[in-house]
XYZ file of C-alpha atoms in Angstrom:
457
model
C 0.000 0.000 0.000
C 1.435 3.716 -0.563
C 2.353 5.329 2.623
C 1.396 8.502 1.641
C -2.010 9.843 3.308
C -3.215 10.865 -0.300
C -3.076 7.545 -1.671
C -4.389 6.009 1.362
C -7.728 8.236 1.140
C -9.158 6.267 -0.947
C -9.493 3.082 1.610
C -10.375 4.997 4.293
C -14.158 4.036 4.257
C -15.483 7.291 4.901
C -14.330 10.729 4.678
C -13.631 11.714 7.698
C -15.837 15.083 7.575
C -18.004 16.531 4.520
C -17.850 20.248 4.264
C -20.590 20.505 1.750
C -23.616 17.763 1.120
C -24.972 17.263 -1.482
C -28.347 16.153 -1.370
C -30.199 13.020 -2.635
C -32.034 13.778 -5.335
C -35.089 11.289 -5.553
C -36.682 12.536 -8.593
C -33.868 10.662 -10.191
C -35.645 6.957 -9.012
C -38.698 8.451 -10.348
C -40.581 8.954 -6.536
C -40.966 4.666 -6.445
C -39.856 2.068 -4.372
C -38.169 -1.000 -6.033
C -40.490 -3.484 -7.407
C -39.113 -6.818 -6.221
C -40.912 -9.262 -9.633
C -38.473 -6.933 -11.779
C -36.264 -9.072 -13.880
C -32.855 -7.757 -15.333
C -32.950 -6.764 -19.077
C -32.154 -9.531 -21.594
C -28.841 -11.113 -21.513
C -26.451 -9.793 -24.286
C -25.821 -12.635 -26.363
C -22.059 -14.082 -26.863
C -22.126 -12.702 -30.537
C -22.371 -9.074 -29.287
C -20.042 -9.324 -26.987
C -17.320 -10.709 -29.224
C -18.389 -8.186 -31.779
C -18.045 -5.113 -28.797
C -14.834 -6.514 -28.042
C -13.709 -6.680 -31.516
C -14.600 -3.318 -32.355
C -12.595 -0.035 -32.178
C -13.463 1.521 -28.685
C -12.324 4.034 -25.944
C -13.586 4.148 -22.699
C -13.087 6.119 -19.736
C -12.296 5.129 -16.545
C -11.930 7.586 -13.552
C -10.113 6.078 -10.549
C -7.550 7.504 -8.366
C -5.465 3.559 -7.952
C -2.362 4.797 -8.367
C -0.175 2.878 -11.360
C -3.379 1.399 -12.320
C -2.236 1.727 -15.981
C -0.166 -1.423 -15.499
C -3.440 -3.218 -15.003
C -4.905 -1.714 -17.763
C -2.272 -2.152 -20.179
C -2.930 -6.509 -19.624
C -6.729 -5.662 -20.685
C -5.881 -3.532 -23.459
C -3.208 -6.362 -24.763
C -5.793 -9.042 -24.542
C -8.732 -6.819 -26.336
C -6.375 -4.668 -28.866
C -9.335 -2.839 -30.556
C -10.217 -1.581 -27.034
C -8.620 1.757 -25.605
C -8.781 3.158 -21.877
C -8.482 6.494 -20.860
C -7.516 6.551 -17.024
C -8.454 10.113 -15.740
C -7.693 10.510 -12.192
C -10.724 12.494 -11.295
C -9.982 12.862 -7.588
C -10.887 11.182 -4.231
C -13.621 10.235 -1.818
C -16.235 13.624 -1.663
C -14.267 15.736 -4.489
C -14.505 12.361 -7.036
C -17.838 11.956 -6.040
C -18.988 15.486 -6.613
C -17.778 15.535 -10.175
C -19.206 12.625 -10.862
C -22.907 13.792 -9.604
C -22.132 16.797 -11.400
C -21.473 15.317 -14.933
C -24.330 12.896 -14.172
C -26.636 15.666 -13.697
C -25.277 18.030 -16.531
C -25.843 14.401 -19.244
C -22.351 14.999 -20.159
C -18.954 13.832 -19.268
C -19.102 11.270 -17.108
C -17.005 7.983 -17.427
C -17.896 4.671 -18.580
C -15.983 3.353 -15.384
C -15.859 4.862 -12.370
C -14.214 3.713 -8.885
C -16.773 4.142 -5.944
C -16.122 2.948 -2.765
C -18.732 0.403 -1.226
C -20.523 2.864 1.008
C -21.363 4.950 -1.653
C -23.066 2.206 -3.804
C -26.539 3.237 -2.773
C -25.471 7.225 -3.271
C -25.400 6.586 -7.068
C -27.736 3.350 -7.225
C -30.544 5.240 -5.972
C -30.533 7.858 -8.671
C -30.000 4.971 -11.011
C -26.152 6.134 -11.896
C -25.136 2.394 -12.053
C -25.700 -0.263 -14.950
C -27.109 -3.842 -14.040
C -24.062 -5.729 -14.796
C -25.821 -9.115 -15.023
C -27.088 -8.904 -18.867
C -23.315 -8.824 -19.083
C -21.926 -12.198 -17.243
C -21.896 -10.247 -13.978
C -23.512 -12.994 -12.252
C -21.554 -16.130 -13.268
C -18.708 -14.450 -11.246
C -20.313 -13.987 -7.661
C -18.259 -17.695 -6.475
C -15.164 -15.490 -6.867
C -15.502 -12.544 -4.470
C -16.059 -13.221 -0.925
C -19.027 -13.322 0.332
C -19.789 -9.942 2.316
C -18.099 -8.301 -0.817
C -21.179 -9.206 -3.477
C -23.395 -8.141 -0.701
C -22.210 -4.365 -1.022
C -22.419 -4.373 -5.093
C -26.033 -6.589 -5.108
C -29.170 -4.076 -5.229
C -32.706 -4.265 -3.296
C -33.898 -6.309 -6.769
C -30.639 -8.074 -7.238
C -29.133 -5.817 -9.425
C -25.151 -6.314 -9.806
C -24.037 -2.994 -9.261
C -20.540 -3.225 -9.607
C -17.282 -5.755 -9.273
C -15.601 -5.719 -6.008
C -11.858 -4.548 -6.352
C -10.314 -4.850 -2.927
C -11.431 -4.493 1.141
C -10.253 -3.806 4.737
C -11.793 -6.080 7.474
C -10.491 -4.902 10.551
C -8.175 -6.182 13.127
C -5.826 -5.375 15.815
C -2.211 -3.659 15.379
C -0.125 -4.125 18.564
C 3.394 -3.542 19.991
C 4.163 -6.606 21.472
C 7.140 -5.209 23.127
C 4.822 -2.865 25.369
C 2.697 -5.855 26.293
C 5.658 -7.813 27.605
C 6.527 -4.485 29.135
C 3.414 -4.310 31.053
C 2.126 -7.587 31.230
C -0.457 -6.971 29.266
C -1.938 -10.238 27.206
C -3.660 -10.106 23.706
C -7.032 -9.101 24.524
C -9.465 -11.235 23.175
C -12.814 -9.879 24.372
C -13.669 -6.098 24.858
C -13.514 -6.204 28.531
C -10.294 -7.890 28.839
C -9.196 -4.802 26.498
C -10.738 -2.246 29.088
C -9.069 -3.822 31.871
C -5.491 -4.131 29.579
C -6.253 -0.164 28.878
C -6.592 1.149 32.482
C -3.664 -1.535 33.912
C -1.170 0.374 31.101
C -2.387 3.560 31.631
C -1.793 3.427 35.398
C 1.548 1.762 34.283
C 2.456 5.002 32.248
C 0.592 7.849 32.315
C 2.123 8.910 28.703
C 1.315 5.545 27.024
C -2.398 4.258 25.628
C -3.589 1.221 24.730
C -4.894 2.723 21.765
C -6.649 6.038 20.426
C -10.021 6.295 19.275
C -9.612 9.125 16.921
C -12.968 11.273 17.662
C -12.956 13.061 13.584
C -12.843 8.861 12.249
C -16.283 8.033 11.405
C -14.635 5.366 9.282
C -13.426 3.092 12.018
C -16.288 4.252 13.910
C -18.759 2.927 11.549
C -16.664 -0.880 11.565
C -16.683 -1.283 14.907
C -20.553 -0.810 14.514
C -20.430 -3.260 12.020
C -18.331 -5.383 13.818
C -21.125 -5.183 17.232
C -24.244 -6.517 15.095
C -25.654 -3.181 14.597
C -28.403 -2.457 11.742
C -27.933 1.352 11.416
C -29.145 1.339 8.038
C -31.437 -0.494 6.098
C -32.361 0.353 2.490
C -35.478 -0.356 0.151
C -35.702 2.214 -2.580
C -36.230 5.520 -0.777
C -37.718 3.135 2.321
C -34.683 3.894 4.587
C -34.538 2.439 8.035
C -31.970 4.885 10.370
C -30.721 2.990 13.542
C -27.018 4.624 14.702
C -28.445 4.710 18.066
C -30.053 0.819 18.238
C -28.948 -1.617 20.979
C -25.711 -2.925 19.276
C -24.540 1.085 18.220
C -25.135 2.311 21.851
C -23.218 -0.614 22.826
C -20.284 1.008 21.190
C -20.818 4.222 21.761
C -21.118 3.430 25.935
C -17.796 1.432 26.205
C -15.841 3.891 24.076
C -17.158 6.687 25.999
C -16.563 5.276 28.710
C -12.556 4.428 28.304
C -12.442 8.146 27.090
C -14.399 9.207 30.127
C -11.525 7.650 32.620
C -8.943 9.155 30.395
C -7.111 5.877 29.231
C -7.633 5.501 25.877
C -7.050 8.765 23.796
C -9.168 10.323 21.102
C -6.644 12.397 19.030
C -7.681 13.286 15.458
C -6.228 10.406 13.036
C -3.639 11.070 9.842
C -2.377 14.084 11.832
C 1.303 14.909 12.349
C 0.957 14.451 15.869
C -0.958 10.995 15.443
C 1.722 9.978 13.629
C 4.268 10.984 16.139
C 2.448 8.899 18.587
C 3.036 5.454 16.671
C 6.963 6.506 16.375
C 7.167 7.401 20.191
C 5.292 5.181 21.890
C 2.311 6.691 22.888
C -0.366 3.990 21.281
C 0.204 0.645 22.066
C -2.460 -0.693 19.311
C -4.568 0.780 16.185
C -7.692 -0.673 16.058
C -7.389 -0.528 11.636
C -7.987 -2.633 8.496
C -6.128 -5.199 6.677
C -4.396 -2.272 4.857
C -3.162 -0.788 8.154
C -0.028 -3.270 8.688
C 1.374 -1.960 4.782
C 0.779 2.098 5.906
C 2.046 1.825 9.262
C 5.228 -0.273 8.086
C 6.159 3.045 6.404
C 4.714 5.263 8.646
C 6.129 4.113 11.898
C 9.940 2.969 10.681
C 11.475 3.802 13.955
C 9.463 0.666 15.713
C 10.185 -1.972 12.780
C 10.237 -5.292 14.529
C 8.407 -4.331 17.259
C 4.692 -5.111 16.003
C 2.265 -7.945 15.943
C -1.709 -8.227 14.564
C -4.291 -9.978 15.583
C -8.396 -10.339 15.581
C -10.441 -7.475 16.880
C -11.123 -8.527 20.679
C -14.723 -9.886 20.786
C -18.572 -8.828 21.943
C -18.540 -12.621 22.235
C -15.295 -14.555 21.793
C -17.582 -17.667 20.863
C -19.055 -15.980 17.837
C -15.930 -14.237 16.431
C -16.927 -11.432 13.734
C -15.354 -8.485 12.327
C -16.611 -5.179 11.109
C -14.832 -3.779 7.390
C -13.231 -0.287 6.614
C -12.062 0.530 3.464
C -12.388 -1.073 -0.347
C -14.052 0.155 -3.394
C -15.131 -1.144 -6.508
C -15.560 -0.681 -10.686
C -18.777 0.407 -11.678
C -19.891 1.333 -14.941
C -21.843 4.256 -15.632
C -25.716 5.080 -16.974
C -25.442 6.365 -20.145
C -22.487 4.460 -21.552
C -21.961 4.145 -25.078
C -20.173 1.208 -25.024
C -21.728 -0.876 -21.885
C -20.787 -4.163 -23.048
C -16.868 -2.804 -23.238
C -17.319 -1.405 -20.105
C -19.090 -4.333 -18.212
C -16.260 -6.873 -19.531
C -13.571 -4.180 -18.447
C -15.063 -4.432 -15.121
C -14.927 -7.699 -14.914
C -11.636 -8.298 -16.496
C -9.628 -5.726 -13.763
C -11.496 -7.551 -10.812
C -11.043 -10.998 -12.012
C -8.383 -11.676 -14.031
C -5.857 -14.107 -12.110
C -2.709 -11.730 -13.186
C -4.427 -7.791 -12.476
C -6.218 -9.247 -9.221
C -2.364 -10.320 -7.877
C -1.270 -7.300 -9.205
C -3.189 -5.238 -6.906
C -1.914 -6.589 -3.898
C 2.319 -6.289 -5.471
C 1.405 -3.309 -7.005
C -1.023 -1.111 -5.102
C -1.201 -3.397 -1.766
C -4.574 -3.715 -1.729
C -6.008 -6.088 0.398
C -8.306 -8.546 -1.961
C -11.718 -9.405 -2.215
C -10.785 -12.308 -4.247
C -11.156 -15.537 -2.552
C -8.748 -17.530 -4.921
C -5.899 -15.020 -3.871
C -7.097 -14.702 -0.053
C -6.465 -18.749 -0.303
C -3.434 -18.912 -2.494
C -0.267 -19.921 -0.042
C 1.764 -17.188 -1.995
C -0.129 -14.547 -0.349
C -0.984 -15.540 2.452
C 2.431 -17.076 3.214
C 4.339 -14.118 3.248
C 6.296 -12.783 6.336
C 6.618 -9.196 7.456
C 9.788 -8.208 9.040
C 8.256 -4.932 10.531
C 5.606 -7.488 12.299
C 8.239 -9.715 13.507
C 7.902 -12.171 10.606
C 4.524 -12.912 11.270
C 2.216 -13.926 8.003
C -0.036 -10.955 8.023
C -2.212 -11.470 5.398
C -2.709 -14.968 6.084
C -4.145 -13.833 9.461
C -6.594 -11.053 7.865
C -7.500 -13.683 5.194
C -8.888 -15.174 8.265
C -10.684 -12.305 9.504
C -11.954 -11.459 6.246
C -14.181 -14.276 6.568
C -16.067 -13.358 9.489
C -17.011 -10.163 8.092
C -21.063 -9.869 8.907
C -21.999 -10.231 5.847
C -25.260 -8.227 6.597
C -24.442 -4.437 6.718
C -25.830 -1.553 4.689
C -25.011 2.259 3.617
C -27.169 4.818 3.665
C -27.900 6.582 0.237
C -27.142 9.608 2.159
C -23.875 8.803 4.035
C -21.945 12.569 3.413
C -24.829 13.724 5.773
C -24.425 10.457 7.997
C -20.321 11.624 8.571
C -21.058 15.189 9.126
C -23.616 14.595 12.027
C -21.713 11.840 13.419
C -18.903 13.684 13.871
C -20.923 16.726 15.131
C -22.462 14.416 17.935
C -20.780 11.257 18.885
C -17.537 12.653 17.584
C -17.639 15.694 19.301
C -18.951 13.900 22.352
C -15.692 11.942 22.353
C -13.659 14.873 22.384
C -15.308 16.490 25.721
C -15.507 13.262 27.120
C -18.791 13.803 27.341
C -22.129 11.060 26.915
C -21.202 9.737 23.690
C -24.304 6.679 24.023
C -26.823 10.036 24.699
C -24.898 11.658 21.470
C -25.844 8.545 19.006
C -29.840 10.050 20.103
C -28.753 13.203 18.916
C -27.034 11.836 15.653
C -30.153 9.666 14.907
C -32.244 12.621 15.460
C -30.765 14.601 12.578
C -30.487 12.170 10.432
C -33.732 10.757 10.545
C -34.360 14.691 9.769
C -32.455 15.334 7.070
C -33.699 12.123 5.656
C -37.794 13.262 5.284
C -36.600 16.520 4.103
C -34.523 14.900 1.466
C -38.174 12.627 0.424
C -36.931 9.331 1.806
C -39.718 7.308 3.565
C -37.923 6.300 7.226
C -38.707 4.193 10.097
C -36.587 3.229 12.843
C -33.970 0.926 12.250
């Protein structure tokens, strides 16, 4: 993975705050809710496709993957007649914007576009994404693991897009300042309280970890992680529940730690958050499977020095992890060429040698299960955490992933009140369960104003 915070952006799940919203606008889905006896449109017959493929062609294809013309060079060598443009059109909310902005103008958008998972139902539900199963789409659902086709499969079964890579989350820790301590791997949540208060009495200067209070990202996986259903989507039916049983659960034992002052909540991908990794101060990071890559060149100074493991546990019978990060290839409504499109789509996300390239290449952590099983991956050892096989271990935790979670089609306005409540809660170590009230309050607001039909998750 690049070290750099810009290229990392684009796995961070969420932005972590949205200046400006831009609103849903429903008169896109025509005002109805999706009809669940619709069928997708006829499949495109073998004969077209060869004859699409055969045929002079240029598509665009907006990502921001860096060196993803290396990729794109193996499709364009296998289908010569094809060309792709790669225009990197941004990241996360300024991508976005231009996209709903071309969209809305009927001009200039791409045939491809990247989009992150959460913002599948952002663009499905002003019907900005093709149906990708008159194209093949379906025949390669085995492929992907399982939780991945989940975020790409619409209310009707539509196949949105191809899943390109993921970040279920784990555990980052410095085994050196466990031995320290005598701290064990915690592998429930309240053996991690009681590890965080027996450091922090230890060492005033050291935490067990920070809970940065501007990351609705994380915040949002370690929902997903607890069982919560904080959105559920059926056309512009939208259930809102950030502040159900399994969210307040969260929120409480996070506010909690930050109440007693022993876990911190300084603002992530800051200079001084990166300080704290090279001095020290956190003794975990609560991150993705693309955390061990960006810390490895973040936090040279401690080389050696780190280990990963699961997320500790609700219920360390019933182990399950929450994701952050990933995105996917869509193509766009109002293509030209949608069968070139569809079967570059497919091609990037499934192809045996640009699917391995994206984990050499880019790092990515995959969302293919052939290369989350293939002992070449998952075999190899990081010297940074102690020669431990890494991505054999979050191959593992990708598959406990609940496989049940949904965005919002709203989730700019989601970030901004989160942060303005529970976030900001956090910081004044203030109620941060009472603050989720407050968060689902506005929401559920903005969400009549914007048209959508809402009930309580």
């Amino acid at each position: 993975m690049p070290t750099s915070i810009r290229h990392l952006n684009r796995r961070r799940l969420l932005t972590v705050t949205a200046a400006a919203v831009a609103a849903v606008t429903l008169a896109a889905c025509s005002g109805s809710s999706p009809d669940p006896a619709s069928a997708p449109a006829e499949a495109v017959s073998q004969a077209d496709i060869d004859k699409a493929m055969t045929t002079p062609t240029t598509l665009t294809f907006w990502t921001w993957v860096p060196n993803i013309d290396q990729e794109v060079a193996l499709f364009e060598k296998k289908y010569p007649a094809i060309k792709v443009e790669v225009v990197n059109a941004g990241q996360g909310l300024d991508a976005y914007t231009k996209l709903r902005t071309a969209l809305k103008a009927g001009t200039g958008a791409p045939d491809i576009a990247q989009i992150e998972y959460q913002y599948i139902p952002t663009f499905s539900i002003t019907k900005s994404l093709v149906d990708l199963r008159p194209y093949g789409a379906a025949a390669n659902q085995s492929k992907f693991v399982d939780w991945t086709w989940g975020q790409v499969t619409g209310p009707n079964g539509e196949i949105l897009a191809y899943p390109q890579d993921t970040g279920p989350m784990g555990m980052l820790y410095r085994a050196d300042l466990f031995e320290k301590y005598g701290i064990e791997v915690p592998k429930t949540w309240d053996e991690f309280a009681d590890a965080a208060r027996k450091l922090h009495a230890a060492d005033p200067k050291v935490y067990l970890t920070n809970m940065a209070a501007n990351e609705a990202a994380g915040w949002h996986g370690l929902m997903w992680q607890a069982g919560s259903k904080a959105y559920t989507v059926n056309g512009t039916e939208v259930g809102i529940g950030v502040n159900d049983a399994a969210s307040r659960k969260v929120a409480g034992y996070w506010g909690g730690l930050a109440k007693e002052g022993v876990v911190s909540t300084d603002p992530d991908f800051t200079d001084n958050w990166f300080q704290g990794f090279n001095s020290g101060k956190y003794a975990t990071w609560l991150t993705a499977a693309w955390g061990p890559v960006f810390l490895s060149g973040s936090a040279k100074s401690t080389a050696g020095k780190w280990r990963a493991a699961p997320l500790p546990q609700w219920d360390a019978a019933k182990p399950v992890s929450g994701n952050w990060g990933g995105s996917t290839s869509a193509v766009i409504t109002g293509t030209k060429n949608p069968i070139a499109a569809a079967k570059f789509a497919e091609f990037l996300n499934t192809d045996p040698e640009t699917t391995t390239m994206f984990s050499t290449v880019q790092n990515f952590f995959p969302a293919s299960k052939s290369l989350l099983a293939d002992p070449a991956f998952t075999g190899q050892k990081s010297e940074f955490f102690g020669g431990q096989q890494v991505n054999k271990l979050f191959a593992e935790i990708s598959g406990t992933v609940d496989v049940g979670w949904q965005w919002p089609p709203f989730l700019d306005q989601s970030v901004k009140d989160w942060t303005e409540t529970a976030g900001k809660a956090l910081t004044d170590s203030g109620d941060v369960a009472a603050a989720t009230d407050e968060w689902q309050s506005r929401l559920t607001a903005y969400a009549k104003d914007q048209g959508f039909t809402v009930s309580a998750g």
